[in-house]
C-alpha positions as a LaTeX table, in Angstrom:
\begin{tabular}{lrrr}
\hline
Residue & $x$ (\AA) & $y$ (\AA) & $z$ (\AA) \\
\hline
Met1 & 187.21 & 212.07 & 278.90 \\
Asn2 & 188.59 & 209.46 & 281.27 \\
Glu3 & 191.04 & 211.11 & 283.69 \\
Thr4 & 193.24 & 207.99 & 283.77 \\
Gln5 & 194.12 & 208.58 & 280.11 \\
Pro6 & 196.57 & 211.39 & 279.23 \\
Lys7 & 194.96 & 214.25 & 277.34 \\
Trp8 & 197.42 & 213.90 & 274.45 \\
Leu9 & 196.41 & 210.26 & 273.95 \\
His10 & 192.72 & 211.10 & 274.06 \\
Trp11 & 193.23 & 213.84 & 271.47 \\
Ala12 & 195.42 & 211.64 & 269.24 \\
Lys13 & 192.79 & 208.88 & 269.27 \\
Gln14 & 190.08 & 211.39 & 268.42 \\
Val15 & 192.07 & 212.76 & 265.49 \\
Gln16 & 192.86 & 209.22 & 264.30 \\
Gly17 & 189.16 & 208.29 & 264.48 \\
Ile18 & 188.07 & 211.40 & 262.58 \\
Ala19 & 190.70 & 210.73 & 259.92 \\
Gln20 & 189.78 & 207.04 & 259.51 \\
Thr21 & 186.05 & 207.75 & 259.25 \\
Gly22 & 186.69 & 210.68 & 256.92 \\
Leu23 & 188.84 & 208.57 & 254.59 \\
Thr24 & 186.02 & 206.02 & 254.45 \\
Tyr25 & 183.29 & 208.41 & 253.39 \\
Ala26 & 185.07 & 211.31 & 251.67 \\
Lys27 & 184.60 & 211.50 & 247.88 \\
Asp28 & 186.59 & 214.64 & 247.11 \\
Val29 & 190.31 & 214.05 & 246.52 \\
Tyr30 & 191.20 & 217.20 & 248.46 \\
Asp31 & 189.14 & 216.11 & 251.46 \\
Lys32 & 190.92 & 212.75 & 251.41 \\
Glu33 & 194.27 & 214.54 & 251.36 \\
Arg34 & 193.27 & 216.55 & 254.44 \\
Tyr35 & 192.18 & 213.41 & 256.28 \\
Glu36 & 195.51 & 211.77 & 255.42 \\
Gln37 & 197.21 & 214.80 & 256.96 \\
Leu38 & 195.09 & 214.41 & 260.10 \\
Arg39 & 196.04 & 210.73 & 260.35 \\
Ala40 & 199.72 & 211.61 & 259.95 \\
Leu41 & 199.35 & 214.24 & 262.70 \\
Ser42 & 197.78 & 211.73 & 265.11 \\
Leu43 & 200.62 & 209.27 & 264.47 \\
Glu44 & 203.19 & 212.01 & 265.02 \\
Ile45 & 201.60 & 212.85 & 268.40 \\
Met46 & 201.61 & 209.19 & 269.48 \\
Ser47 & 205.18 & 208.71 & 268.29 \\
Glu48 & 206.38 & 211.80 & 270.15 \\
Tyr49 & 204.93 & 210.78 & 273.50 \\
Thr50 & 205.28 & 206.98 & 273.33 \\
Lys51 & 208.70 & 207.01 & 271.61 \\
Met52 & 207.36 & 204.29 & 269.31 \\
Asp53 & 208.65 & 204.43 & 265.74 \\
Ala54 & 206.17 & 206.36 & 263.57 \\
Arg55 & 206.53 & 203.70 & 260.85 \\
Ile56 & 205.40 & 201.00 & 263.28 \\
Leu57 & 202.44 & 203.11 & 264.36 \\
Ala58 & 201.55 & 203.77 & 260.72 \\
His59 & 201.60 & 200.01 & 260.09 \\
Leu60 & 199.32 & 199.40 & 263.10 \\
Phe61 & 196.67 & 201.75 & 261.74 \\
Ala62 & 197.21 & 201.14 & 258.00 \\
Gly63 & 194.74 & 198.25 & 257.97 \\
Glu64 & 192.07 & 200.14 & 259.90 \\
Glu65 & 189.27 & 201.07 & 257.54 \\
Gly66 & 185.61 & 201.97 & 257.80 \\
Tyr67 & 183.86 & 203.84 & 260.58 \\
Ala68 & 186.22 & 204.06 & 263.56 \\
Thr69 & 185.04 & 201.77 & 266.38 \\
Pro70 & 186.71 & 200.15 & 269.42 \\
Lys71 & 188.54 & 196.85 & 268.94 \\
Val72 & 187.40 & 193.75 & 270.86 \\
Asp73 & 189.73 & 191.69 & 273.08 \\
Ile74 & 188.39 & 188.41 & 274.51 \\
Arg75 & 189.85 & 186.72 & 277.61 \\
Gly76 & 189.05 & 183.23 & 278.86 \\
Val77 & 188.69 & 182.83 & 282.63 \\
Val78 & 189.35 & 179.30 & 283.94 \\
Leu79 & 189.41 & 178.37 & 287.62 \\
Lys80 & 190.74 & 175.08 & 289.06 \\
Asp81 & 191.04 & 174.38 & 292.79 \\
Asn82 & 190.53 & 178.12 & 293.47 \\
Arg83 & 193.45 & 178.98 & 291.19 \\
Ile84 & 193.17 & 180.92 & 287.94 \\
Leu85 & 194.70 & 179.87 & 284.62 \\
Leu86 & 197.36 & 182.25 & 283.29 \\
Val87 & 199.82 & 181.97 & 280.40 \\
Arg88 & 203.20 & 183.67 & 280.03 \\
Glu89 & 203.40 & 185.83 & 276.94 \\
Lys90 & 206.51 & 185.42 & 274.79 \\
Glu91 & 206.17 & 189.04 & 273.69 \\
Asp92 & 206.92 & 190.55 & 277.11 \\
Gly93 & 207.60 & 187.58 & 279.43 \\
Glu94 & 204.64 & 188.51 & 281.62 \\
Trp95 & 201.40 & 186.70 & 282.44 \\
Ser96 & 197.84 & 187.03 & 281.23 \\
Leu97 & 194.51 & 185.30 & 280.91 \\
Pro98 & 194.53 & 183.37 & 277.62 \\
Gly99 & 192.91 & 185.44 & 274.90 \\
Gly100 & 193.36 & 187.91 & 272.09 \\
Trp101 & 191.65 & 189.98 & 269.41 \\
Ala102 & 188.23 & 188.91 & 268.18 \\
Asp103 & 188.37 & 187.04 & 264.87 \\
Leu104 & 185.97 & 187.46 & 261.99 \\
Leu105 & 183.30 & 184.75 & 261.58 \\
Leu106 & 183.73 & 183.49 & 265.16 \\
Ser107 & 181.47 & 184.27 & 268.12 \\
Pro108 & 182.94 & 185.58 & 271.40 \\
Thr109 & 182.63 & 182.16 & 273.10 \\
Glu110 & 184.19 & 180.40 & 270.10 \\
Ile111 & 187.14 & 182.77 & 270.32 \\
Ala112 & 187.55 & 182.16 & 274.06 \\
Val113 & 187.60 & 178.38 & 273.48 \\
Lys114 & 190.07 & 178.71 & 270.59 \\
Glu115 & 192.44 & 181.04 & 272.43 \\
Ile116 & 192.51 & 178.88 & 275.57 \\
Arg117 & 193.27 & 175.78 & 273.49 \\
Glu118 & 195.99 & 177.49 & 271.43 \\
Glu119 & 197.67 & 179.29 & 274.33 \\
Ser120 & 197.32 & 176.78 & 277.18 \\
Gly121 & 196.58 & 173.35 & 275.66 \\
Phe122 & 193.28 & 172.93 & 277.53 \\
Glu123 & 189.94 & 172.12 & 275.94 \\
Val124 & 187.09 & 174.07 & 277.55 \\
Lys125 & 183.41 & 174.83 & 277.30 \\
Pro126 & 182.14 & 178.39 & 277.82 \\
Leu127 & 179.78 & 178.99 & 280.74 \\
Arg128 & 178.94 & 182.68 & 281.02 \\
Leu129 & 180.00 & 186.24 & 280.41 \\
Leu130 & 181.66 & 187.76 & 283.48 \\
Ala131 & 182.50 & 191.30 & 282.40 \\
Val132 & 182.77 & 193.81 & 279.56 \\
Leu133 & 185.38 & 196.42 & 280.46 \\
Asp134 & 186.66 & 199.52 & 278.67 \\
Asn135 & 190.47 & 199.55 & 278.55 \\
Gln136 & 190.47 & 203.34 & 278.91 \\
Lys137 & 189.05 & 202.94 & 282.41 \\
His138 & 191.31 & 200.13 & 283.65 \\
Asn139 & 194.43 & 199.45 & 281.58 \\
Pro140 & 197.56 & 201.51 & 280.89 \\
Pro141 & 197.37 & 204.04 & 278.03 \\
Ala142 & 197.27 & 202.32 & 274.62 \\
Pro143 & 196.94 & 203.48 & 270.99 \\
Tyr144 & 193.71 & 201.54 & 270.54 \\
His145 & 190.37 & 201.93 & 272.26 \\
Val146 & 189.43 & 198.38 & 273.31 \\
Tyr147 & 186.43 & 196.63 & 274.82 \\
Lys148 & 187.59 & 193.61 & 276.83 \\
Leu149 & 185.22 & 190.64 & 277.25 \\
Phe150 & 185.91 & 188.14 & 280.05 \\
Ile151 & 184.24 & 184.74 & 279.59 \\
His152 & 184.13 & 182.02 & 282.26 \\
Cys153 & 185.08 & 178.61 & 280.85 \\
Glu154 & 185.36 & 175.10 & 282.30 \\
Ile155 & 188.07 & 172.57 & 281.43 \\
Thr156 & 186.77 & 169.48 & 279.60 \\
Gly157 & 190.07 & 167.96 & 278.46 \\
Gly158 & 193.59 & 168.57 & 277.20 \\
Gln159 & 196.67 & 169.31 & 279.27 \\
Ala160 & 198.95 & 172.27 & 279.99 \\
Gln161 & 201.01 & 173.04 & 276.90 \\
Glu162 & 202.69 & 176.23 & 275.73 \\
Gly163 & 201.63 & 177.72 & 272.40 \\
Leu164 & 203.11 & 179.77 & 269.58 \\
Glu165 & 202.69 & 182.99 & 271.60 \\
Thr166 & 203.09 & 181.56 & 275.11 \\
Ser167 & 206.06 & 180.07 & 276.97 \\
Ala168 & 204.42 & 178.69 & 280.14 \\
Val169 & 201.04 & 177.66 & 281.56 \\
Arg170 & 200.18 & 177.75 & 285.27 \\
Phe171 & 197.37 & 178.17 & 287.78 \\
Phe172 & 197.79 & 180.93 & 290.38 \\
Ala173 & 196.10 & 181.69 & 293.69 \\
Glu174 & 194.49 & 185.10 & 294.13 \\
Asp175 & 197.09 & 186.16 & 296.72 \\
Asp176 & 200.06 & 184.88 & 294.68 \\
Leu177 & 199.70 & 186.44 & 291.24 \\
Pro178 & 202.79 & 186.78 & 289.01 \\
Arg179 & 203.91 & 189.89 & 287.15 \\
Leu180 & 201.01 & 190.62 & 284.81 \\
Ser181 & 201.00 & 191.84 & 281.22 \\
Arg182 & 198.98 & 194.93 & 282.14 \\
Asn183 & 197.91 & 195.89 & 278.62 \\
Arg184 & 196.17 & 192.52 & 278.50 \\
Asn185 & 194.89 & 192.37 & 282.09 \\
Thr186 & 195.52 & 194.11 & 285.39 \\
Glu187 & 195.65 & 192.78 & 288.95 \\
Glu188 & 192.36 & 194.55 & 289.66 \\
Gln189 & 190.72 & 192.75 & 286.73 \\
Ile190 & 192.03 & 189.35 & 287.83 \\
Lys191 & 190.76 & 189.93 & 291.38 \\
Leu192 & 187.41 & 191.01 & 289.93 \\
Met193 & 187.23 & 187.67 & 288.12 \\
Phe194 & 187.87 & 185.79 & 291.38 \\
Asp195 & 185.13 & 187.81 & 293.08 \\
Leu196 & 182.61 & 187.18 & 290.28 \\
Leu197 & 183.34 & 183.46 & 290.33 \\
Arg198 & 182.87 & 183.36 & 294.12 \\
His199 & 179.45 & 184.96 & 293.64 \\
Pro200 & 177.80 & 183.33 & 290.60 \\
Glu201 & 174.55 & 185.12 & 291.43 \\
Arg202 & 176.12 & 188.46 & 290.42 \\
Val203 & 175.25 & 189.89 & 287.02 \\
Pro204 & 178.10 & 190.61 & 284.58 \\
Val205 & 180.07 & 193.79 & 285.26 \\
Ile206 & 179.74 & 196.19 & 282.34 \\
Asp207 & 181.37 & 199.62 & 282.00 \\
\hline
\end{tabular}
């Protein structure tokens, strides 16, 4: 277990995963009832410690079916004049690399291109994978277990323009970063991106 994650969150995620997988494969009605009870218990634990409404948590996990696996978050990394592209999230007013959840039927690079266009207004082409990081090892505690893919992209057109989920678009120097949306990306992750881009000979960083 990762020591940066609280034990209660680790246990709640485990119980949630067992319940989700059990509900997928259980045939007996009584077994399904027990797995539903386990899922309810995991949501109660999360609600107690996060103070998030249990109904909201239930909605977050209601659509999760099948074998329990980590979710995938893809972030586009764009550098211009030694400054990195960030967008301000309407949800929390803080800044992040453009990106979001992986979409069905799209490849990781297609998602990076789409998210950058929708959130910043820029057209880009993907160049290479920079890192695959586990949010449990780097980001604040979260209900989901997430693998975060960081993909280096190069601007080919477009112009800075806010999107449906973003309220501003700017380039920032490494030593002048704004307040970051830490569930999406941390200062350490942004600085890692700068370092990887300064040293293109380095292989991708993978947890």
